[in-house]
């Protein structure tokens, strides 16, 4: 009798394979997870998660009426039913009300990941094959939704990061604070607004973001104390244009921008030295980023976000780096860690660095 060859043995990695592999994701988890992610994002765009956060009982008839005369109530109900199938809501016997579950409360807290992934990077992931073959390129043929990326990041900031940042900054004395990659200058306005007698600069390379920053600052009543500046502070020409203003900065903060600044392997070894040169009076740097998962990470399951973050940046052509690499680059620039804390999302770290 001929023995049946077990082909699964051919698929097993060698005994000395580098890195610990998490448990495989089943086909049902992969497909259902994809669909479930779109449900999370759709409910968020409809404002349903916000409603449930305020009051955990949802009246579907009232909701349909509030969404407007063009709403397709049957489709709305199917979307809610899909969320109930996932265990985030519990449909009541009357069929017209849904109750938020504890699992749904966790989704509300974590929905920024889905805004970022489904809303922001959906097209990038869907066109991955074209990027691989060269038929499409990120930034020209394949685009991300910048607004959704920013919104998702903001949602996560409120859920996981703002409290940690406030606690860390409470121990940092500053007179003039610069936020590098400030977007619409909301964060620097919030921090300076809570610290009487201080001033701030919101620096961003985006023209539209800078224009919105001027409005954000005015709405916060901080015109004259906070200024939005369109600049790439690592570019000498831009730095010269704002030399006097940058020279007054004593503390620099930057969040989730460092991997972009480190993208060029030629300039990478000198990035933080150039940053110090751009802010010659700065003695404190508060820097945070999401870093590459270590190969030796021992985990039975993948954490939320890491896989999507790593794949998205690979498709965009932006390399990621380990925590050890960041710390080597900090040390080479004479930046000494005073404090290191986990910062919200997996493999994200917040550093308070002193210039020496």
mmCIF file of C-alpha atoms in Angstrom:
data_model
loop_
_atom_site.group_PDB
_atom_site.id
_atom_site.type_symbol
_atom_site.label_atom_id
_atom_site.label_comp_id
_atom_site.label_asym_id
_atom_site.label_seq_id
_atom_site.Cartn_x
_atom_site.Cartn_y
_atom_site.Cartn_z
ATOM 1 C CA UNK A 1 0.000 0.000 0.000
ATOM 2 C CA UNK A 2 1.448 3.334 -1.059
ATOM 3 C CA UNK A 3 1.922 5.802 1.767
ATOM 4 C CA UNK A 4 0.186 9.129 1.367
ATOM 5 C CA UNK A 5 2.717 11.944 1.431
ATOM 6 C CA UNK A 6 1.765 14.746 3.856
ATOM 7 C CA UNK A 7 2.432 17.897 1.835
ATOM 8 C CA UNK A 8 1.878 20.111 4.866
ATOM 9 C CA UNK A 9 5.342 19.083 5.997
ATOM 10 C CA UNK A 10 6.749 20.683 2.819
ATOM 11 C CA UNK A 11 5.190 23.989 3.835
ATOM 12 C CA UNK A 12 6.653 24.089 7.337
ATOM 13 C CA UNK A 13 9.524 26.564 7.820
ATOM 14 C CA UNK A 14 12.997 25.258 8.629
ATOM 15 C CA UNK A 15 13.784 24.751 12.289
ATOM 16 C CA UNK A 16 16.191 27.698 12.248
ATOM 17 C CA UNK A 17 13.730 30.055 10.521
ATOM 18 C CA UNK A 18 14.267 33.601 11.842
ATOM 19 C CA UNK A 19 11.506 35.175 13.887
ATOM 20 C CA UNK A 20 8.529 33.784 15.728
ATOM 21 C CA UNK A 21 5.418 33.407 13.572
ATOM 22 C CA UNK A 22 1.974 34.218 14.967
ATOM 23 C CA UNK A 23 -0.845 31.741 14.549
ATOM 24 C CA UNK A 24 -2.161 31.687 10.961
ATOM 25 C CA UNK A 25 -5.206 33.798 10.177
ATOM 26 C CA UNK A 26 -7.985 31.520 8.926
ATOM 27 C CA UNK A 27 -9.773 32.118 5.652
ATOM 28 C CA UNK A 28 -12.989 32.928 7.513
ATOM 29 C CA UNK A 29 -11.190 35.477 9.711
ATOM 30 C CA UNK A 30 -9.489 37.070 6.714
ATOM 31 C CA UNK A 31 -12.622 37.466 4.612
ATOM 32 C CA UNK A 32 -15.005 38.326 7.440
ATOM 33 C CA UNK A 33 -12.459 40.728 8.869
ATOM 34 C CA UNK A 34 -12.255 42.555 5.543
ATOM 35 C CA UNK A 35 -16.034 42.944 5.381
ATOM 36 C CA UNK A 36 -16.288 43.839 9.068
ATOM 37 C CA UNK A 37 -13.710 46.592 8.623
ATOM 38 C CA UNK A 38 -15.824 48.216 5.920
ATOM 39 C CA UNK A 39 -18.855 48.030 8.243
ATOM 40 C CA UNK A 40 -16.944 49.805 11.015
ATOM 41 C CA UNK A 41 -15.929 52.574 8.636
ATOM 42 C CA UNK A 42 -19.388 52.960 7.098
ATOM 43 C CA UNK A 43 -21.023 53.312 10.511
ATOM 44 C CA UNK A 44 -18.420 55.876 11.458
ATOM 45 C CA UNK A 45 -19.010 57.966 8.318
ATOM 46 C CA UNK A 46 -22.750 57.869 9.039
ATOM 47 C CA UNK A 47 -22.110 59.186 12.549
ATOM 48 C CA UNK A 48 -23.623 56.109 14.145
ATOM 49 C CA UNK A 49 -20.710 55.320 16.451
ATOM 50 C CA UNK A 50 -20.826 58.880 17.800
ATOM 51 C CA UNK A 51 -24.542 58.512 18.483
ATOM 52 C CA UNK A 52 -23.976 55.231 20.284
ATOM 53 C CA UNK A 53 -21.131 56.698 22.323
ATOM 54 C CA UNK A 54 -23.548 59.359 23.576
ATOM 55 C CA UNK A 55 -26.511 56.991 24.084
ATOM 56 C CA UNK A 56 -26.104 53.192 23.688
ATOM 57 C CA UNK A 57 -29.634 52.568 22.334
ATOM 58 C CA UNK A 58 -30.180 53.248 18.637
ATOM 59 C CA UNK A 59 -33.667 53.878 17.213
ATOM 60 C CA UNK A 60 -33.377 52.813 13.563
ATOM 61 C CA UNK A 61 -36.560 54.548 12.381
ATOM 62 C CA UNK A 62 -35.533 57.835 13.970
ATOM 63 C CA UNK A 63 -32.017 57.439 12.602
ATOM 64 C CA UNK A 64 -33.281 56.896 9.044
ATOM 65 C CA UNK A 65 -35.432 60.006 9.298
ATOM 66 C CA UNK A 66 -32.535 62.091 10.624
ATOM 67 C CA UNK A 67 -30.195 60.954 7.843
ATOM 68 C CA UNK A 68 -32.509 62.533 5.295
ATOM 69 C CA UNK A 69 -35.242 61.772 2.761
ATOM 70 C CA UNK A 70 -32.857 60.088 0.313
ATOM 71 C CA UNK A 71 -31.681 57.485 2.826
ATOM 72 C CA UNK A 72 -32.182 53.838 1.876
ATOM 73 C CA UNK A 73 -33.565 52.513 5.141
ATOM 74 C CA UNK A 74 -33.411 48.862 4.068
ATOM 75 C CA UNK A 75 -29.696 49.161 3.330
ATOM 76 C CA UNK A 76 -29.148 51.009 6.602
ATOM 77 C CA UNK A 77 -30.827 48.184 8.488
ATOM 78 C CA UNK A 78 -28.669 45.584 6.715
ATOM 79 C CA UNK A 79 -25.553 47.513 7.704
ATOM 80 C CA UNK A 80 -26.714 47.549 11.318
ATOM 81 C CA UNK A 81 -27.564 43.860 11.084
ATOM 82 C CA UNK A 82 -24.011 43.164 9.860
ATOM 83 C CA UNK A 83 -22.661 45.014 12.916
ATOM 84 C CA UNK A 84 -24.941 42.900 15.111
ATOM 85 C CA UNK A 85 -23.639 39.732 13.434
ATOM 86 C CA UNK A 86 -20.148 40.867 14.410
ATOM 87 C CA UNK A 87 -21.348 41.233 18.021
ATOM 88 C CA UNK A 88 -20.971 45.017 18.266
ATOM 89 C CA UNK A 89 -24.718 45.655 18.514
ATOM 90 C CA UNK A 90 -27.643 43.614 19.810
ATOM 91 C CA UNK A 91 -30.877 43.900 17.833
ATOM 92 C CA UNK A 92 -33.968 44.064 20.023
ATOM 93 C CA UNK A 93 -37.074 41.955 19.425
ATOM 94 C CA UNK A 94 -39.009 44.875 17.958
ATOM 95 C CA UNK A 95 -36.470 45.027 15.109
ATOM 96 C CA UNK A 96 -36.362 48.814 15.334
ATOM 97 C CA UNK A 97 -33.773 49.314 18.067
ATOM 98 C CA UNK A 98 -30.198 48.203 18.566
ATOM 99 C CA UNK A 99 -28.157 48.190 21.772
ATOM 100 C CA UNK A 100 -24.413 48.798 21.912
ATOM 101 C CA UNK A 101 -22.430 45.888 23.394
ATOM 102 C CA UNK A 102 -19.133 45.963 25.280
ATOM 103 C CA UNK A 103 -17.413 44.758 22.083
ATOM 104 C CA UNK A 104 -19.021 47.698 20.293
ATOM 105 C CA UNK A 105 -17.644 50.078 22.909
ATOM 106 C CA UNK A 106 -14.161 48.788 22.082
ATOM 107 C CA UNK A 107 -14.806 49.352 18.366
ATOM 108 C CA UNK A 108 -15.772 52.969 19.103
ATOM 109 C CA UNK A 109 -12.499 53.448 20.959
ATOM 110 C CA UNK A 110 -10.495 51.829 18.152
ATOM 111 C CA UNK A 111 -12.357 53.141 15.118
ATOM 112 C CA UNK A 112 -9.502 55.429 14.106
ATOM 113 C CA UNK A 113 -7.618 52.392 12.789
ATOM 114 C CA UNK A 114 -10.469 51.670 10.376
ATOM 115 C CA UNK A 115 -10.743 55.302 9.298
ATOM 116 C CA UNK A 116 -7.007 55.206 8.577
ATOM 117 C CA UNK A 117 -7.037 51.819 6.809
ATOM 118 C CA UNK A 118 -10.408 51.507 5.070
ATOM 119 C CA UNK A 119 -10.942 55.211 4.534
ATOM 120 C CA UNK A 120 -7.370 56.323 3.935
ATOM 121 C CA UNK A 121 -5.481 53.414 2.370
ATOM 122 C CA UNK A 122 -8.229 51.319 0.747
ATOM 123 C CA UNK A 123 -7.163 52.247 -2.793
ATOM 124 C CA UNK A 124 -3.473 51.641 -2.026
ATOM 125 C CA UNK A 125 -4.155 48.145 -0.707
ATOM 126 C CA UNK A 126 -6.596 47.348 -3.528
ATOM 127 C CA UNK A 127 -4.023 48.374 -6.144
ATOM 128 C CA UNK A 128 -1.058 46.614 -4.529
ATOM 129 C CA UNK A 129 -0.684 44.284 -7.523
ATOM 130 C CA UNK A 130 -0.319 47.252 -9.898
ATOM 131 C CA UNK A 131 2.334 48.799 -7.669
ATOM 132 C CA UNK A 132 4.237 45.488 -7.610
ATOM 133 C CA UNK A 133 4.148 45.064 -11.417
ATOM 134 C CA UNK A 134 4.972 48.693 -12.113
ATOM 135 C CA UNK A 135 1.645 49.343 -13.846
ATOM 136 C CA UNK A 136 0.856 51.915 -11.164
ATOM 137 C CA UNK A 137 2.851 54.040 -8.777
ATOM 138 C CA UNK A 138 1.906 55.480 -5.436
ATOM 139 C CA UNK A 139 1.450 59.217 -5.555
ATOM 140 C CA UNK A 140 0.546 59.369 -9.244
ATOM 141 C CA UNK A 141 -1.697 56.479 -10.357
ATOM 142 C CA UNK A 142 -2.528 55.228 -6.867
ATOM 143 C CA UNK A 143 -3.502 57.681 -4.159
ATOM 144 C CA UNK A 144 -4.446 57.547 -0.516
ATOM 145 C CA UNK A 145 -7.243 59.683 0.926
ATOM 146 C CA UNK A 146 -5.260 62.271 2.884
ATOM 147 C CA UNK A 147 -8.337 63.548 4.715
ATOM 148 C CA UNK A 148 -9.236 60.079 6.005
ATOM 149 C CA UNK A 149 -5.632 59.396 7.035
ATOM 150 C CA UNK A 150 -5.630 62.636 9.017
ATOM 151 C CA UNK A 151 -9.065 61.948 10.517
ATOM 152 C CA UNK A 152 -8.103 58.422 11.577
ATOM 153 C CA UNK A 153 -4.895 59.687 13.142
ATOM 154 C CA UNK A 154 -6.884 62.326 15.004
ATOM 155 C CA UNK A 155 -9.362 59.750 16.297
ATOM 156 C CA UNK A 156 -6.527 57.573 17.568
ATOM 157 C CA UNK A 157 -4.824 60.584 19.100
ATOM 158 C CA UNK A 158 -7.922 61.340 21.172
ATOM 159 C CA UNK A 159 -8.398 57.690 22.159
ATOM 160 C CA UNK A 160 -4.839 56.650 23.002
ATOM 161 C CA UNK A 161 -2.282 59.439 22.868
ATOM 162 C CA UNK A 162 -3.388 62.880 24.018
ATOM 163 C CA UNK A 163 -3.488 61.925 27.694
ATOM 164 C CA UNK A 164 -0.002 60.409 27.545
ATOM 165 C CA UNK A 165 1.354 63.436 25.700
ATOM 166 C CA UNK A 166 -0.146 65.868 28.209
ATOM 167 C CA UNK A 167 1.328 63.888 31.088
ATOM 168 C CA UNK A 168 4.777 63.858 29.459
ATOM 169 C CA UNK A 169 4.719 67.548 28.494
ATOM 170 C CA UNK A 170 3.731 68.504 32.036
ATOM 171 C CA UNK A 171 7.345 67.742 32.993
ATOM 172 C CA UNK A 172 8.832 69.755 30.098
ATOM 173 C CA UNK A 173 9.564 73.469 30.593
ATOM 174 C CA UNK A 174 9.414 75.517 27.418
ATOM 175 C CA UNK A 175 9.036 79.105 26.279
ATOM 176 C CA UNK A 176 8.738 78.594 22.526
ATOM 177 C CA UNK A 177 7.484 75.251 21.239
ATOM 178 C CA UNK A 178 7.726 74.096 17.617
ATOM 179 C CA UNK A 179 5.571 71.275 16.241
ATOM 180 C CA UNK A 180 7.211 69.715 13.193
ATOM 181 C CA UNK A 181 4.647 68.242 10.810
ATOM 182 C CA UNK A 182 1.923 70.100 12.675
ATOM 183 C CA UNK A 183 -0.870 69.631 10.128
ATOM 184 C CA UNK A 184 -3.493 72.272 10.942
ATOM 185 C CA UNK A 185 -1.635 73.339 14.116
ATOM 186 C CA UNK A 186 -4.313 71.902 16.404
ATOM 187 C CA UNK A 187 -1.875 70.122 18.721
ATOM 188 C CA UNK A 188 0.541 73.032 19.191
ATOM 189 C CA UNK A 189 -2.435 75.340 19.786
ATOM 190 C CA UNK A 190 -3.833 73.005 22.426
ATOM 191 C CA UNK A 191 -0.498 72.689 24.231
ATOM 192 C CA UNK A 192 0.407 76.393 24.117
ATOM 193 C CA UNK A 193 -3.158 77.371 24.977
ATOM 194 C CA UNK A 194 -2.869 75.443 28.220
ATOM 195 C CA UNK A 195 0.479 77.017 29.159
ATOM 196 C CA UNK A 196 0.182 80.801 29.799
ATOM 197 C CA UNK A 197 3.169 82.870 28.722
ATOM 198 C CA UNK A 198 4.387 80.422 26.088
ATOM 199 C CA UNK A 199 4.488 80.720 22.306
ATOM 200 C CA UNK A 200 4.405 78.183 19.488
ATOM 201 C CA UNK A 201 5.154 77.497 15.851
ATOM 202 C CA UNK A 202 3.247 74.994 13.732
ATOM 203 C CA UNK A 203 5.503 73.906 10.873
ATOM 204 C CA UNK A 204 4.176 71.868 7.968
ATOM 205 C CA UNK A 205 5.232 71.420 4.360
ATOM 206 C CA UNK A 206 1.598 71.414 3.171
ATOM 207 C CA UNK A 207 0.183 74.719 1.952
ATOM 208 C CA UNK A 208 -3.488 73.808 2.534
ATOM 209 C CA UNK A 209 -2.715 72.480 6.023
ATOM 210 C CA UNK A 210 -0.877 75.707 6.856
ATOM 211 C CA UNK A 211 -3.819 77.800 5.655
ATOM 212 C CA UNK A 212 -6.168 75.770 7.848
ATOM 213 C CA UNK A 213 -3.665 76.172 10.660
ATOM 214 C CA UNK A 214 -4.055 79.947 10.549
ATOM 215 C CA UNK A 215 -7.813 79.459 10.993
ATOM 216 C CA UNK A 216 -7.333 76.906 13.788
ATOM 217 C CA UNK A 217 -5.060 79.286 15.682
ATOM 218 C CA UNK A 218 -7.505 82.182 15.286
ATOM 219 C CA UNK A 219 -10.453 80.062 16.460
ATOM 220 C CA UNK A 220 -8.433 79.114 19.554
ATOM 221 C CA UNK A 221 -7.829 82.813 20.268
ATOM 222 C CA UNK A 222 -4.064 82.331 19.944
ATOM 223 C CA UNK A 223 -3.201 84.662 17.060
ATOM 224 C CA UNK A 224 0.043 86.382 18.037
ATOM 225 C CA UNK A 225 1.076 83.518 20.331
ATOM 226 C CA UNK A 226 1.023 80.663 17.826
ATOM 227 C CA UNK A 227 2.019 80.950 14.168
ATOM 228 C CA UNK A 228 1.475 78.481 11.342
ATOM 229 C CA UNK A 229 4.436 78.392 8.944
ATOM 230 C CA UNK A 230 4.744 76.487 5.693
ATOM 231 C CA UNK A 231 8.271 75.096 5.804
ATOM 232 C CA UNK A 232 10.468 72.055 5.465
ATOM 233 C CA UNK A 233 12.816 72.733 8.362
ATOM 234 C CA UNK A 234 15.346 70.237 7.033
ATOM 235 C CA UNK A 235 15.665 72.265 3.846
ATOM 236 C CA UNK A 236 18.306 74.980 4.189
ATOM 237 C CA UNK A 237 16.465 77.408 1.911
ATOM 238 C CA UNK A 238 13.286 77.230 3.975
ATOM 239 C CA UNK A 239 15.274 77.354 7.189
ATOM 240 C CA UNK A 240 17.017 80.561 6.079
ATOM 241 C CA UNK A 241 13.629 82.165 5.333
ATOM 242 C CA UNK A 242 12.535 81.613 8.933
ATOM 243 C CA UNK A 243 15.908 81.655 10.667
ATOM 244 C CA UNK A 244 15.024 84.183 13.377
ATOM 245 C CA UNK A 245 11.785 82.467 14.357
ATOM 246 C CA UNK A 246 13.329 78.981 14.479
ATOM 247 C CA UNK A 247 16.295 80.319 16.480
ATOM 248 C CA UNK A 248 13.961 81.221 19.389
ATOM 249 C CA UNK A 249 12.567 77.693 19.744
ATOM 250 C CA UNK A 250 13.719 75.887 22.902
ATOM 251 C CA UNK A 251 11.583 72.725 22.545
ATOM 252 C CA UNK A 252 10.715 70.744 19.416
ATOM 253 C CA UNK A 253 8.026 68.088 19.135
ATOM 254 C CA UNK A 254 7.137 65.837 16.206
ATOM 255 C CA UNK A 255 4.748 62.913 15.986
ATOM 256 C CA UNK A 256 4.626 60.109 13.408
ATOM 257 C CA UNK A 257 6.664 62.026 10.841
ATOM 258 C CA UNK A 258 10.148 60.696 11.561
ATOM 259 C CA UNK A 259 9.936 57.683 9.222
ATOM 260 C CA UNK A 260 9.297 60.111 6.342
ATOM 261 C CA UNK A 261 12.297 62.229 7.331
ATOM 262 C CA UNK A 262 14.432 59.065 7.459
ATOM 263 C CA UNK A 263 13.261 57.724 4.088
ATOM 264 C CA UNK A 264 16.337 58.834 2.103
ATOM 265 C CA UNK A 265 19.270 56.528 2.949
ATOM 266 C CA UNK A 266 21.752 59.224 1.906
ATOM 267 C CA UNK A 267 20.516 61.855 4.363
ATOM 268 C CA UNK A 268 19.281 59.422 7.029
ATOM 269 C CA UNK A 269 22.479 59.337 9.164
ATOM 270 C CA UNK A 270 22.414 63.136 9.476
ATOM 271 C CA UNK A 271 18.682 63.767 9.845
ATOM 272 C CA UNK A 272 18.671 64.517 13.560
ATOM 273 C CA UNK A 273 21.888 66.537 13.323
ATOM 274 C CA UNK A 274 20.205 68.692 10.675
ATOM 275 C CA UNK A 275 17.155 68.961 12.905
ATOM 276 C CA UNK A 276 19.330 70.294 15.710
ATOM 277 C CA UNK A 277 20.927 72.775 13.303
ATOM 278 C CA UNK A 278 17.494 74.007 12.236
ATOM 279 C CA UNK A 279 16.682 74.769 15.903
ATOM 280 C CA UNK A 280 20.008 75.885 17.372
ATOM 281 C CA UNK A 281 18.561 76.936 20.757
ATOM 282 C CA UNK A 282 16.465 73.820 21.278
ATOM 283 C CA UNK A 283 17.554 71.716 24.234
ATOM 284 C CA UNK A 284 14.545 69.349 24.405
ATOM 285 C CA UNK A 285 13.065 67.198 21.642
ATOM 286 C CA UNK A 286 9.793 65.316 22.187
ATOM 287 C CA UNK A 287 9.620 62.820 19.319
ATOM 288 C CA UNK A 288 7.309 59.890 18.613
ATOM 289 C CA UNK A 289 6.928 57.384 15.810
ATOM 290 C CA UNK A 290 5.614 53.929 14.979
ATOM 291 C CA UNK A 291 8.511 51.564 14.431
ATOM 292 C CA UNK A 292 9.125 48.297 12.658
ATOM 293 C CA UNK A 293 8.156 45.168 14.555
ATOM 294 C CA UNK A 294 11.257 43.302 15.715
ATOM 295 C CA UNK A 295 11.893 40.026 13.869
ATOM 296 C CA UNK A 296 12.165 38.172 17.149
ATOM 297 C CA UNK A 297 8.840 39.367 18.511
ATOM 298 C CA UNK A 298 7.195 36.451 20.288
ATOM 299 C CA UNK A 299 3.456 36.864 19.789
ATOM 300 C CA UNK A 300 0.728 34.314 19.181
ATOM 301 C CA UNK A 301 -1.309 36.865 17.216
ATOM 302 C CA UNK A 302 -0.783 39.985 15.149
ATOM 303 C CA UNK A 303 -1.491 43.251 16.963
ATOM 304 C CA UNK A 304 -3.964 45.670 15.443
ATOM 305 C CA UNK A 305 -2.480 48.141 12.947
ATOM 306 C CA UNK A 306 1.094 46.817 12.581
ATOM 307 C CA UNK A 307 0.505 44.696 9.466
ATOM 308 C CA UNK A 308 -1.425 47.454 7.687
ATOM 309 C CA UNK A 309 1.086 50.128 8.667
ATOM 310 C CA UNK A 310 4.046 48.099 7.436
ATOM 311 C CA UNK A 311 2.402 47.047 4.169
ATOM 312 C CA UNK A 312 1.102 50.545 3.405
ATOM 313 C CA UNK A 313 4.555 52.042 3.793
ATOM 314 C CA UNK A 314 6.137 49.293 1.707
ATOM 315 C CA UNK A 315 3.669 50.074 -1.094
ATOM 316 C CA UNK A 316 4.476 53.776 -0.755
ATOM 317 C CA UNK A 317 8.200 53.074 -0.913
ATOM 318 C CA UNK A 318 8.891 54.407 2.593
ATOM 319 C CA UNK A 319 11.219 52.170 4.645
ATOM 320 C CA UNK A 320 10.529 51.621 8.327
ATOM 321 C CA UNK A 321 13.103 51.163 11.077
ATOM 322 C CA UNK A 322 13.396 49.376 14.386
ATOM 323 C CA UNK A 323 13.504 51.047 17.773
ATOM 324 C CA UNK A 324 17.213 50.229 17.966
ATOM 325 C CA UNK A 325 17.899 52.116 14.729
ATOM 326 C CA UNK A 326 16.109 55.219 16.005
ATOM 327 C CA UNK A 327 18.106 55.144 19.211
ATOM 328 C CA UNK A 328 21.384 54.779 17.318
ATOM 329 C CA UNK A 329 20.498 57.818 15.191
ATOM 330 C CA UNK A 330 19.492 59.822 18.277
ATOM 331 C CA UNK A 331 22.819 58.993 19.932
ATOM 332 C CA UNK A 332 24.805 59.955 16.828
ATOM 333 C CA UNK A 333 23.162 63.401 16.925
ATOM 334 C CA UNK A 334 23.886 63.896 20.632
ATOM 335 C CA UNK A 335 20.283 63.407 21.704
ATOM 336 C CA UNK A 336 20.081 61.551 25.021
ATOM 337 C CA UNK A 337 16.789 59.945 26.135
ATOM 338 C CA UNK A 338 15.423 61.343 29.366
ATOM 339 C CA UNK A 339 12.189 59.406 29.122
ATOM 340 C CA UNK A 340 10.756 56.696 26.846
ATOM 341 C CA UNK A 341 7.088 55.677 27.051
ATOM 342 C CA UNK A 342 4.782 53.483 24.911
ATOM 343 C CA UNK A 343 2.598 55.748 22.799
ATOM 344 C CA UNK A 344 -0.830 54.387 21.987
ATOM 345 C CA UNK A 345 -0.573 52.207 18.917
ATOM 346 C CA UNK A 346 1.533 49.011 18.794
ATOM 347 C CA UNK A 347 5.280 49.548 18.442
ATOM 348 C CA UNK A 348 4.890 53.304 18.885
ATOM 349 C CA UNK A 349 7.202 55.095 21.297
ATOM 350 C CA UNK A 350 7.402 58.616 22.682
ATOM 351 C CA UNK A 351 10.880 59.962 23.517
ATOM 352 C CA UNK A 352 11.863 62.986 25.557
ATOM 353 C CA UNK A 353 15.411 63.725 24.418
ATOM 354 C CA UNK A 354 17.933 66.200 25.792
ATOM 355 C CA UNK A 355 20.496 67.814 23.475
ATOM 356 C CA UNK A 356 24.121 67.408 24.560
#
